[in-house]
Amino acid sequence: MTDTASLSADPLARDWWTGVADGRIGYEVCRDCNAAQFYPRGRCTACGSTRVETRQAAGNGTIFSITVVHRPPSPALQAFAPYAIALVDLDEGVRLMAHADPALWIGARVRATFVPFGERIVPRFVAPA
Amino acid sequence: MAFISGVGNTRYGKIEGSTTMGLAAEAAHAAMADAGLRPQEIDGLLTGYATTMPHIMLATVIAELLGIRPAYAHALQAGGATGVAMAMLAKILVDSGRCQAVLIVAAENRASGQSRDQAIQTLAQAGHPDYEVPYGATIPAYYGLLAARYMHQFGVTGADLAEMAVLMRRHAGLHPDAHLRSPISTEDVMASKPIALPLRLLDCCPVSDGGIAAVITREPISASRVRIRGTGQAHFHQHISCARDWADMGAQASARRALDDAGMALTDLRYLAIYDSFTITLAMLLEEIGFVRRAGAGEAARAGRFGLEGDMPLNTHGGLLSFGHCGVGGGLAHLVETQRQLAGRAGERQVKNATTGFVHGDGGVMSSHVSMVLERV
Ligand SMILES: [Zn+2]
């Protein structure tokens, strides 16, 4: 991932995806009210403070929901289909969308891996080793 | 007071050679004629958006096309809830005395004006561009996540969801303008090809061309004396990954506001028009708002409660799932059918005792909710 500009026009998102390419999942914690949030906003949605810091999640969580996509949005992604998209509740208390092993189920414990998808590296959650 | 004095629509489906403006004009003229008004008598115009015709001021484009010089005009955007939101704003405009007759119109050549991939990619942008879309997400995928969780949490089955699709197709068979009219069975739905499991092809609405319009007036100027009695909205999130309370996505709160505004209870409603982009959308909305118990939509459909002879006739035009989905016009069709039912002019689809009606629109992924209570006066 040398071309970080292609990741997003938003600097916060560019940083987040650059972290993913290095095997990290960032989330924000408010220094004033201690609320954790995802996605990164640079401002706390609980109290409005701009004193938020980025922390790295350990990569462990639980599947909240999961769908298996058979009809991708573009021909370029057809080679990856079917792929599973999940909502994952990280142990740090935030939820994010990510890829997952299609054999997983709601409530399953998972850990993050990082795999190529389309033009970038994405987090993909699998059963713990 | 606000009355839906006229309605009109084009047929829905793949209409080769159709244009967004052509469909808008046909529907608008039909609605104005139905209300008994000439274009010059319209003093307010509201429209939505068209993905095939992005424009910074679509309302005045349509006004000029029709020869209308309104005192109030602009476009609104609330995804699939836009149609009901337009009607709500029209009510506010006539109630305040700002306007006498507001034309609301929605049209798009969504099926023939672009490729299927283009349509899917454009609509996927309802998701977060940085934290959802890059995963190859689509609107069916967002709703697939909703369906998987909802089914897990409340014990809804694929067969329950399939009932919603079968019902909408049965109703569309009675509407000459519907996109999909051939009957289907629950087995057909459950055997259709996987799109974003647990959702299959027949759990999803089609992409259609179409135009539809209504005229909301301050006085009851036509034979269709259907009054907007109460309205409400709720907007709890935009992106499904940010939805916090999965037991109330906003539909319940929106419906409650509309019912309180009307001074009515759920049990007072005799006709239902509920947004149904997917089978799960319809089941979730019916259950969250409280027309049936959790996981009860399928059994209520099987028992005939949502049919023409049932106690809660539902989307008798066939809904998005079968009448068709041309964008903003997809959700507005629910309102137009409710007006026809309450005015007693739904032809062979006419239900008995439709004195009151409830319309609910959902935009995004259960993101924007607009509810409306109508009554015959
Ligand atoms: Zn804070």
Coordinates of C-alpha atoms in Angstrom, one line a residue, chain A residues 7-10 12-13 16-17 38-41 45 63-75 77 83 85-87 95-99 106-107 117 120 122-123, chain B residues 116-118 120-121 124 128-138 140-142 144-150 152-153 194-199 239-244 246:
Chain A
L7 CA -7.5 4.7 0.1
S8 CA -9.7 7.8 0.8
A9 CA -10.0 11.5 0.4
D10 CA -10.6 11.8 4.2
L12 CA -8.7 10.0 9.2
A13 CA -9.9 7.2 6.9
W16 CA -7.2 4.0 9.4
W17 CA -6.7 2.0 6.2
F38 CA -15.8 3.7 15.7
Y39 CA -15.5 5.0 13.0
P40 CA -12.8 7.7 13.6
R41 CA -14.2 11.2 13.7
T45 CA -20.0 11.7 19.6
I63 CA -19.8 -11.8 15.3
F64 CA -23.0 -9.6 15.7
S65 CA -24.3 -10.3 12.2
I66 CA -23.0 -11.9 9.0
T67 CA -24.2 -12.0 5.4
V68 CA -22.7 -13.9 2.5
V69 CA -22.5 -11.8 -0.7
H70 CA -23.0 -13.8 -3.9
R71 CA -23.7 -10.8 -6.1
P72 CA -20.8 -8.3 -5.9
P73 CA -21.3 -4.7 -7.0
S74 CA -18.7 -4.9 -9.8
P75 CA -17.1 -7.4 -12.1
L77 CA -14.9 -8.2 -7.3
Y83 CA -17.5 -13.4 0.4
I85 CA -19.4 -9.3 5.3
A86 CA -19.9 -9.2 9.1
L87 CA -20.6 -6.7 11.9
R95 CA -18.6 -2.4 16.3
L96 CA -17.2 -2.4 12.8
M97 CA -18.0 -3.8 9.5
A98 CA -15.4 -6.2 8.1
H99 CA -15.0 -9.4 6.1
I106 CA -23.7 -14.9 15.0
G107 CA -22.2 -15.1 18.4
F117 CA -9.7 -7.6 -1.4
R120 CA -6.7 -2.9 -0.7
V122 CA -9.1 -5.5 4.5
P123 CA -9.6 -6.9 8.0
Chain B
R116 CA -27.5 -3.1 -13.5
D117 CA -23.9 -2.7 -12.1
Q118 CA -24.2 1.1 -12.1
I120 CA -26.1 -1.5 -7.6
Q121 CA -22.9 0.6 -7.1
A124 CA -24.4 0.9 -2.3
H128 CA -20.3 4.5 4.5
P129 CA -17.9 5.3 1.7
D130 CA -14.8 4.6 3.9
Y131 CA -15.9 2.0 6.4
E132 CA -18.6 -0.1 4.5
V133 CA -18.5 0.3 0.8
P134 CA -14.8 -0.9 0.4
Y135 CA -15.9 -4.4 1.6
G136 CA -17.8 -4.9 -1.6
A137 CA -21.0 -4.1 0.3
T138 CA -24.3 -3.6 -1.6
P140 CA -28.8 -6.3 -0.3
A141 CA -25.7 -6.9 1.9
Y142 CA -26.7 -4.2 4.4
G144 CA -28.7 -9.2 4.6
L145 CA -26.9 -8.2 7.8
L146 CA -30.3 -6.9 9.2
A147 CA -32.0 -10.1 8.2
A148 CA -29.4 -12.4 9.7
R149 CA -29.5 -10.7 13.0
Y150 CA -33.2 -10.2 13.2
H152 CA -31.4 -15.0 14.9
Q153 CA -32.7 -12.7 17.6
P194 CA -28.5 -16.3 -3.4
I195 CA -27.8 -12.5 -3.5
A196 CA -26.7 -11.6 0.1
L197 CA -27.7 -14.6 2.2
P198 CA -30.0 -15.0 4.0
L199 CA -31.6 -12.8 1.2
H239 CA -25.1 3.4 8.5
I240 CA -26.1 0.0 9.6
S241 CA -22.8 -0.5 11.5
C242 CA -23.8 2.5 13.6
A243 CA -27.4 1.4 14.5
R244 CA -27.5 1.1 18.3
W246 CA -31.9 -3.1 17.0

